[in-house]
Short mmCIF file of C-alpha atoms and ligand atoms in Angstrom, two decimals:
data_model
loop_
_atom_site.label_atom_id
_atom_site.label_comp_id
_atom_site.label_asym_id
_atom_site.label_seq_id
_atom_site.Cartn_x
_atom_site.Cartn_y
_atom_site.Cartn_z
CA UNK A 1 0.00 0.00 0.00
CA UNK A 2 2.89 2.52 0.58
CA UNK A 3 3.94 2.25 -3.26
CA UNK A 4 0.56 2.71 -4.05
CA UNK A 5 0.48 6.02 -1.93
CA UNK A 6 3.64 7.13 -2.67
CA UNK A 7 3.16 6.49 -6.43
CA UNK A 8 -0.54 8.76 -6.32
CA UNK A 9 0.23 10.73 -3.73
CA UNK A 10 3.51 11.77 -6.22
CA UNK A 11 0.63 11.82 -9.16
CA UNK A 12 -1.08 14.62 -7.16
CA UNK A 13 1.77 16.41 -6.62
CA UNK A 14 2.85 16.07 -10.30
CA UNK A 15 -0.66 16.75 -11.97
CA UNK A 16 0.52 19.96 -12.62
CA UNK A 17 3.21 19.59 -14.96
CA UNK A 18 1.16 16.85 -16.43
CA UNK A 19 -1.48 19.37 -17.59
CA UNK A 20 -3.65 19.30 -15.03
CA UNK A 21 -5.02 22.52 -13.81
CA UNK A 22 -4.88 24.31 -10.73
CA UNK A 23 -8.15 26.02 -10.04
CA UNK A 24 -8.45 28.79 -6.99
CA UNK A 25 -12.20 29.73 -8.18
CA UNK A 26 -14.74 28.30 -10.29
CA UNK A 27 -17.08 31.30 -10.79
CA UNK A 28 -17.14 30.35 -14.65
CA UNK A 29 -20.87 30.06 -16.51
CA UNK A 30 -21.90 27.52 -19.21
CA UNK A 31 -23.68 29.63 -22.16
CA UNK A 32 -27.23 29.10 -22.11
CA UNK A 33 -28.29 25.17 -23.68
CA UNK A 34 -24.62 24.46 -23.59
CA UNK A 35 -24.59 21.13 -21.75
CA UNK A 36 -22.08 20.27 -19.25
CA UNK A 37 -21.24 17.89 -16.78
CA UNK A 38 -19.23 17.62 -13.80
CA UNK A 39 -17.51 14.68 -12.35
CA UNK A 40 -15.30 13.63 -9.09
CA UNK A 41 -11.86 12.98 -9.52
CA UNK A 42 -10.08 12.45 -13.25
CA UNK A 43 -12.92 11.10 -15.46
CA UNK A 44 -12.41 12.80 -18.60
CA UNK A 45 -13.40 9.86 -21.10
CA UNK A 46 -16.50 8.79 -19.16
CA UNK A 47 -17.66 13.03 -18.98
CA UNK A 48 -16.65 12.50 -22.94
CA UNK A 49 -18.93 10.00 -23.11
CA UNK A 50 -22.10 11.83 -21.70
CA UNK A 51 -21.36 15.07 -22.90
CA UNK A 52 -21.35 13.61 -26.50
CA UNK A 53 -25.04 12.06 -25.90
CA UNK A 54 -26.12 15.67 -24.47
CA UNK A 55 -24.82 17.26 -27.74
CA UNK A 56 -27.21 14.71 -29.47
CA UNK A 57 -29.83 15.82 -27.57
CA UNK A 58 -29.92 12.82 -24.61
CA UNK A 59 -31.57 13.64 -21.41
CA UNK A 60 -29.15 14.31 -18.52
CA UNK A 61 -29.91 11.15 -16.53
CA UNK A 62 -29.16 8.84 -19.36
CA UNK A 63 -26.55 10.59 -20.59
CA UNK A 64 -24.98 10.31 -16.97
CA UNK A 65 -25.59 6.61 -17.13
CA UNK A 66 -23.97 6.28 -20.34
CA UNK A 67 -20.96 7.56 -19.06
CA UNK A 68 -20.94 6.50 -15.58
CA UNK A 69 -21.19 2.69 -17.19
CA UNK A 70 -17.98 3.08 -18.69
CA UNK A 71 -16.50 3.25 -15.58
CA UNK A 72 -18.39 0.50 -13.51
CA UNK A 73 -17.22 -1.71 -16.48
CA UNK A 74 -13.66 -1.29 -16.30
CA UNK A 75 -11.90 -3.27 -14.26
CA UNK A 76 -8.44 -1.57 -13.74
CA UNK A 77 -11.21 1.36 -11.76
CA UNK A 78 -10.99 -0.49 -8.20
CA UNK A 79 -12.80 1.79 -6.38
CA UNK A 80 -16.33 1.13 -9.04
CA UNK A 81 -18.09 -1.76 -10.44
CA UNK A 82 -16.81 -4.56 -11.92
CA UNK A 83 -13.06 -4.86 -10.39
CA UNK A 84 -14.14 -3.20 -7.26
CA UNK A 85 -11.95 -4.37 -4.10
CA UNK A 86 -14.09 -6.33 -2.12
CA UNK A 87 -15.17 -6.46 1.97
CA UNK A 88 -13.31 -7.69 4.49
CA UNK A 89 -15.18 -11.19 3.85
CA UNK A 90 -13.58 -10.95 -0.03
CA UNK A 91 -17.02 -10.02 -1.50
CA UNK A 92 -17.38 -6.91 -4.03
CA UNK A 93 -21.10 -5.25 -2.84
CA UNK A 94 -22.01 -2.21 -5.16
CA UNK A 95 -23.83 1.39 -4.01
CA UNK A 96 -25.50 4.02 -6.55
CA UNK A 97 -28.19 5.74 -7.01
CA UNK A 98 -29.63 8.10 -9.79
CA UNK A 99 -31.90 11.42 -9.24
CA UNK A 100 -33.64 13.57 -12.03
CA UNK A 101 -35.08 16.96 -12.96
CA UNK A 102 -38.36 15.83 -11.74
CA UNK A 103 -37.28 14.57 -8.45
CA UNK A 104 -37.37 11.19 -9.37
CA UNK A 105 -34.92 9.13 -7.64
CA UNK A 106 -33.87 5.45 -7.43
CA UNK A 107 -31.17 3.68 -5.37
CA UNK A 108 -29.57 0.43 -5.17
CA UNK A 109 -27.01 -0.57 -2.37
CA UNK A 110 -25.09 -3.23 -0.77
CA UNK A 111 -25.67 -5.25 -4.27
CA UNK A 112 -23.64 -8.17 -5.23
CA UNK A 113 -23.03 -10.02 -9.18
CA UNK A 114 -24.20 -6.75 -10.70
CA UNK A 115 -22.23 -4.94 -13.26
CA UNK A 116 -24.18 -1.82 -13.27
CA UNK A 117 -25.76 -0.76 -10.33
CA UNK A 118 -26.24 2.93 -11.96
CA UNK A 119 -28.79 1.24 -14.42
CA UNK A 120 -30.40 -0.98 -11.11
CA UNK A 121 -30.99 2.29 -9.48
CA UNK A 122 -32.48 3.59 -12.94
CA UNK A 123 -34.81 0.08 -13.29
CA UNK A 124 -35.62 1.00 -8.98
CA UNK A 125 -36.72 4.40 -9.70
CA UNK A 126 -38.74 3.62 -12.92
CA UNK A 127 -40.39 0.64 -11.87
CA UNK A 128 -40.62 -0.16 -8.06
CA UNK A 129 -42.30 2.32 -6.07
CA UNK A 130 -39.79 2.73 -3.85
CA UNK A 131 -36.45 4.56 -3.74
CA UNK A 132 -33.82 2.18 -2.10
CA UNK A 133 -33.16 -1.80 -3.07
CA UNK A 134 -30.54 -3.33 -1.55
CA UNK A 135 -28.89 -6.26 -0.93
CA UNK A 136 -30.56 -9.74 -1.52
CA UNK A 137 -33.93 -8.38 -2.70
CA UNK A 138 -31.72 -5.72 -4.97
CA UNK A 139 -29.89 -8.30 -6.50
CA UNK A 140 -33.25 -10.43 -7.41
CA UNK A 141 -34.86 -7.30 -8.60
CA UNK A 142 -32.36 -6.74 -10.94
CA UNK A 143 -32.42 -10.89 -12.13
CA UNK A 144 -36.01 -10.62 -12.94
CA UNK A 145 -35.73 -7.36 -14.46
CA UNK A 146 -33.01 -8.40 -17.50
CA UNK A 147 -29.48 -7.90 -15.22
CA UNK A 148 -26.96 -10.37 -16.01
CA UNK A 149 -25.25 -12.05 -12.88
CA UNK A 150 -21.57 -11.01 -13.34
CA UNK A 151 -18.60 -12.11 -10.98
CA UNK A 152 -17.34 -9.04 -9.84
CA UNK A 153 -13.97 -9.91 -8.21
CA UNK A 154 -11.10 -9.36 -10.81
CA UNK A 155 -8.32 -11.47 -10.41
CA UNK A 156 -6.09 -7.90 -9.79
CA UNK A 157 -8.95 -7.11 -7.05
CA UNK A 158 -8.37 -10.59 -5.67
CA UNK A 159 -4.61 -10.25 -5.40
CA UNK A 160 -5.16 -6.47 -3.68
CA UNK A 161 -7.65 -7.95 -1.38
CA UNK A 162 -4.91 -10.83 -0.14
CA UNK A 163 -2.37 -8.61 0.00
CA UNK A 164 -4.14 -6.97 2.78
CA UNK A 165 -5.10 -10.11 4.74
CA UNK A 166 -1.69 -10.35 5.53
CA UNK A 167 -2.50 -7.57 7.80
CA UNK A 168 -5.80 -6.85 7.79
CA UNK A 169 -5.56 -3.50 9.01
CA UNK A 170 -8.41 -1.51 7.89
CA UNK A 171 -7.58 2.20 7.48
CA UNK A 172 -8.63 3.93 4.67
CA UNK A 173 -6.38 6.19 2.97
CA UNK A 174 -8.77 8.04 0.99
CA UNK A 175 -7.32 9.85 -1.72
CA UNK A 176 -4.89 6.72 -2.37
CA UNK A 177 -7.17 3.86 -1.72
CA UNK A 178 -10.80 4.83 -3.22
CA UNK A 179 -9.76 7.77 -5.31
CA UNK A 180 -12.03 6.97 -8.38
CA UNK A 181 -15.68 6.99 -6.96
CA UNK A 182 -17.74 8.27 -9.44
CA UNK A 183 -20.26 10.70 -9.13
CA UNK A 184 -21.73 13.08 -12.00
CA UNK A 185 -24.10 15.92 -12.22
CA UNK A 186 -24.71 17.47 -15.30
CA UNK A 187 -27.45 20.08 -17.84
CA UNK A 188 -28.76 18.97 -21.03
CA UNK A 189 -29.82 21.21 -23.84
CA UNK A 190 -33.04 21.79 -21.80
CA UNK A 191 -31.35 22.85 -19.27
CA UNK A 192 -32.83 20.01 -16.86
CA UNK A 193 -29.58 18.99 -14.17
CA UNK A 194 -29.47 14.99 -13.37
CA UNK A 195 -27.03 13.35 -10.95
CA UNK A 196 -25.77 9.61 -10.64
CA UNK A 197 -22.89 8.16 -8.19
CA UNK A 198 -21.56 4.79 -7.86
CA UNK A 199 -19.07 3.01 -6.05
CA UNK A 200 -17.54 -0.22 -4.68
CA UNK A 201 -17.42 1.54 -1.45
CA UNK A 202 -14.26 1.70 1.51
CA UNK A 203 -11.82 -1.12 0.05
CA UNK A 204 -12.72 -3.65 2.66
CA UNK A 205 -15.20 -2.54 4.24
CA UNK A 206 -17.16 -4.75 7.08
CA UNK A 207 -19.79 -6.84 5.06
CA UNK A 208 -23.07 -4.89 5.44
CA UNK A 209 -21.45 -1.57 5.12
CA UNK A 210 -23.21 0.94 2.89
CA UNK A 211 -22.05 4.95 2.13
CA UNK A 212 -23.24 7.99 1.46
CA UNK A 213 -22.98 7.49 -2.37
CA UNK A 214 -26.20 5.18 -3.04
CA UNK A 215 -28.03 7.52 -0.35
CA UNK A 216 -30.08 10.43 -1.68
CA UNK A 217 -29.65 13.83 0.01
CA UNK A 218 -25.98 12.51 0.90
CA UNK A 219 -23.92 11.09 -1.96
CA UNK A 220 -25.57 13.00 -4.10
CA UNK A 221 -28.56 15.38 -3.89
CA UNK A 222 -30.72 17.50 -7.06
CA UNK A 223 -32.94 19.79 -7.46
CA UNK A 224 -33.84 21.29 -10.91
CA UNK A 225 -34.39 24.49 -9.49
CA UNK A 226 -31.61 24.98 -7.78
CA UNK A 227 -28.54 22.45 -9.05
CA UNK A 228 -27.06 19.49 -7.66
CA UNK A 229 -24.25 18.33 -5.50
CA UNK A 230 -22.40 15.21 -5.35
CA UNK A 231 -19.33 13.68 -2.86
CA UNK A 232 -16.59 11.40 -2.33
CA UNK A 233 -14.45 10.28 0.59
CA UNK A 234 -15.50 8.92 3.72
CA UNK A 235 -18.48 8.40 3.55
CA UNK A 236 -20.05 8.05 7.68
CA UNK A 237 -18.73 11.82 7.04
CA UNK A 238 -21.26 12.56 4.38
CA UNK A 239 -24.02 10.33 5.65
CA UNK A 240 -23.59 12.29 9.14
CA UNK A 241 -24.34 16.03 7.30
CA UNK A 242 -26.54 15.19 5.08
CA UNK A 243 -23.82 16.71 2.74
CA UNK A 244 -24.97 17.29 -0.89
CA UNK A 245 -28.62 17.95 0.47
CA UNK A 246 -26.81 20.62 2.50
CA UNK A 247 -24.94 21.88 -0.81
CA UNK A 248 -28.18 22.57 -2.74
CA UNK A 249 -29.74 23.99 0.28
CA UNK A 250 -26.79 26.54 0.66
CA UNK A 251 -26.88 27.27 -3.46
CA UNK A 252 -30.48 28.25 -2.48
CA UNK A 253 -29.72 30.79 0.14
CA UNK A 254 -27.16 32.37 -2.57
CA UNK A 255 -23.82 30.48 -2.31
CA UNK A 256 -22.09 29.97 -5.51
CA UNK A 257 -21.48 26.36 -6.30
CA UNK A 258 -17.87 26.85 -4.55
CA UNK A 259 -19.19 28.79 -1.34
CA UNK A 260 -21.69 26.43 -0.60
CA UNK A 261 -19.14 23.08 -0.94
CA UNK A 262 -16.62 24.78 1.25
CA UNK A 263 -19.89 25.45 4.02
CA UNK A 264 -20.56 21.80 4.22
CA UNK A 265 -16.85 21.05 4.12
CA UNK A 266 -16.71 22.84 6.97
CA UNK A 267 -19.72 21.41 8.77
CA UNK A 268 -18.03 18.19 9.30
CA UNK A 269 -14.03 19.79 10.45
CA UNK A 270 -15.71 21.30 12.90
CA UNK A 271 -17.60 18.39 14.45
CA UNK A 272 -14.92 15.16 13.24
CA UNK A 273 -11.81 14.97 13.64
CA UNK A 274 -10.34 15.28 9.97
CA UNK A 275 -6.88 14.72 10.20
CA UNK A 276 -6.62 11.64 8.36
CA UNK A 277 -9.67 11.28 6.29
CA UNK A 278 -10.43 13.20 2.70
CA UNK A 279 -14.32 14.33 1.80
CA UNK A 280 -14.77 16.26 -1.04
CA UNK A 281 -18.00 17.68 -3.07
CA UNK A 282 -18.55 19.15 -6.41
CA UNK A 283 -21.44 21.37 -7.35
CA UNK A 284 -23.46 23.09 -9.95
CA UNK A 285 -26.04 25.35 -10.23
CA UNK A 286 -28.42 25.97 -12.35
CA UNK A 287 -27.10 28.58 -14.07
CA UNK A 288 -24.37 26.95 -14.67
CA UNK A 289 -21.82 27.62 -12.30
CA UNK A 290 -20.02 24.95 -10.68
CA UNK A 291 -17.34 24.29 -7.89
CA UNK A 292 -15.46 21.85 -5.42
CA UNK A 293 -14.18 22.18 -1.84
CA UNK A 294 -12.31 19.26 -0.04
CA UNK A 295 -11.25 18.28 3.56
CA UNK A 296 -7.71 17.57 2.28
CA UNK A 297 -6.17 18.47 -0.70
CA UNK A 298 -5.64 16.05 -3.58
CA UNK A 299 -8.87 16.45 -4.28
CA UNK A 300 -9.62 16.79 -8.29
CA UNK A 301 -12.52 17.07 -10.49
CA UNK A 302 -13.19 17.11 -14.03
CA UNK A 303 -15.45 19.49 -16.11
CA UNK A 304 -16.75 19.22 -19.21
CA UNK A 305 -18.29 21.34 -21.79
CA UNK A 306 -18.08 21.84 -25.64
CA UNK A 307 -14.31 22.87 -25.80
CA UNK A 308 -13.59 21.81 -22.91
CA UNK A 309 -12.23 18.97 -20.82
CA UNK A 310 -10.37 19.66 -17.96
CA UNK A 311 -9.19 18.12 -14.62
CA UNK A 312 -9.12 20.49 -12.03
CA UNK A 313 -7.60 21.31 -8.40
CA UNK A 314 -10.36 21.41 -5.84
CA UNK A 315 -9.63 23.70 -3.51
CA UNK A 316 -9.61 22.61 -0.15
CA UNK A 317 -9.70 23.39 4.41
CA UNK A 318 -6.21 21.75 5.11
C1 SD4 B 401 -18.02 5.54 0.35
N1 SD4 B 401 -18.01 7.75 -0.54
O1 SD4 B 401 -18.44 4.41 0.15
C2 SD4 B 401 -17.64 6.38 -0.84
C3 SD4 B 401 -16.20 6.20 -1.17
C4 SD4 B 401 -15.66 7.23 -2.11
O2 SD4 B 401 -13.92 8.08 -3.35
O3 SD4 B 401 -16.28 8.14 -2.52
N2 SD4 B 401 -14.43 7.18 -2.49
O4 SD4 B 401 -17.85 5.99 1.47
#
């Protein structure tokens, strides 16, 4: 684990030079009907991916999904779908959820054998009435609704996972260990904003354990008249503030996208201690301003607009 830190904590440091951008403000508006999307960490291709469906005229929600499948798919992204590290019992269980212009919102968690959870959550908000499947009855839902049972545990996960039996020391090191959680917001040409999020979770994790990212109002929060908000990091941090909920809700009372991150941010350093652990949320609003604020920093995001597609520095309380 300390080459892997060393080795991304030296990526960090480097991303500069490498053509990564430092950002001190995001004040920046999309033109009017210009989609855009926003994504946690470096996820140019998969923000690629949706933004070219927005340009041909997809919703935001599927055009997140699009996207956000790449990732769950590919197994060298250990931190998301298929190739996920597993529990501390060697299983991979998924989180995500999905939430819409309308409201609409659908969530599947602590899901095993299923490739893409972001599309579970869609089938969960479209067809159950409900907003949260998990588990067991997630994992049927999804048989009997056309989801292929898939083996999730790579052989590369596998390896990782006993490596760290030797030890079994769990400590997450958040920016090295789960650094690739995915969780979008974007507009479409209608100007509608969407969200999705998914995750393997905390690398071994005790079986059971679910995070803020399948929970609505904590990994990721929307409202069309307002904007949207998604996180990463530890996630007992997000789930305890209510986090992206608290993002839109501070975009209402007139924070820009940035303001309002650093605000919840700084809900949880003054109530946790912080020292070790990394939470970090992007934003936009719905005029098109976005903006990130971290506990650590380290913390990068990528946006993406016709034009454009950049990684940037988040700006962050330590
Ligand atoms: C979780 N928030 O399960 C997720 C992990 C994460 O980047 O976002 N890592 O707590």
């Amino acid at each position: 684990m300390r080459n892997r830190r060393h080795f991304l904590s030296q990526f960090v440091l480097g991303s500069v030079g490498i053509g990564l951008t430092p950002l001190t403000c995001s004040k920046e508006k999309s033109v009017s009907n210009e989609p855009l999307v926003v994504t946690t960490w470096n996820h140019k291709e998969t923000n690629k991916i949706t933004l070219d469906a927005l340009n041909k005229g997809e919703n935001a929600l599927d055009a997140i999904i699009l996207g956000i499948r790449k990732v769950e798919a590919d197994p060298n992204d250990m931190s998301v779908g298929y190739g996920g590290r597993p529990d501390r019992d060697g299983h991979v269980t998924l989180d995500a959820c999905v939430m819409n212009h309308k409201g609409e919102a659908g969530s599947a968690c602590f899901v095993r054998d299923i490739k893409h959870p972001i599309s579970l959550a869609k089938a969960i908000m479209e067809k159950t009435p409900h907003v949260i499947l998990s588990g067991k009855g997630a994992r049927k839902f999804a048989l009997e609704n056309g989801f292929n049972e898939t083996d999730l545990l790579t052989p590369q996960a596998k390896k990782a996972y006993e490596d760290w039996l030797k030890e079994g020391k769990y400590k997450p090191i958040i920016n090295i260990e789960n650094h690739d959680t995915v969780g979008m917001i974007s507009m479409d040409k209608n100007q509608n904003i969407s969200g999705g999020c998914s995750t393997s979770g905390m690398a071994y994790k005790i079986h059971g354990r679910v995070g803020d990212s399948p929970i609505i109002g904590a990994g990721l929060f929307v409202d069309n008249d307002v904007g949207a908000a998604t996180a990463t990091g530890v996630g007992e941090m997000v789930l305890k503030t209510l986090g992206s909920f608290l993002v839109v809700e501070l975009m209402r009372n007139g924070k820009t996208p940035t303001e309002a991150c650093e605000e919840a941010v700084n809900r949880i350093v003054k109530k946790y201690d912080c020292k070790d652990i990394q939470v970090g949320y992007v934003a936009l609003s719905k005029s098109g301003e976005y903006g990130a604020y971290a506990v650590q920093p380290g913390f990068i995001y990528t946006v993406t607009k016709n034009g454009r597609n950049e990684v940037l520095q988040s700006k962050s309380y330590y």
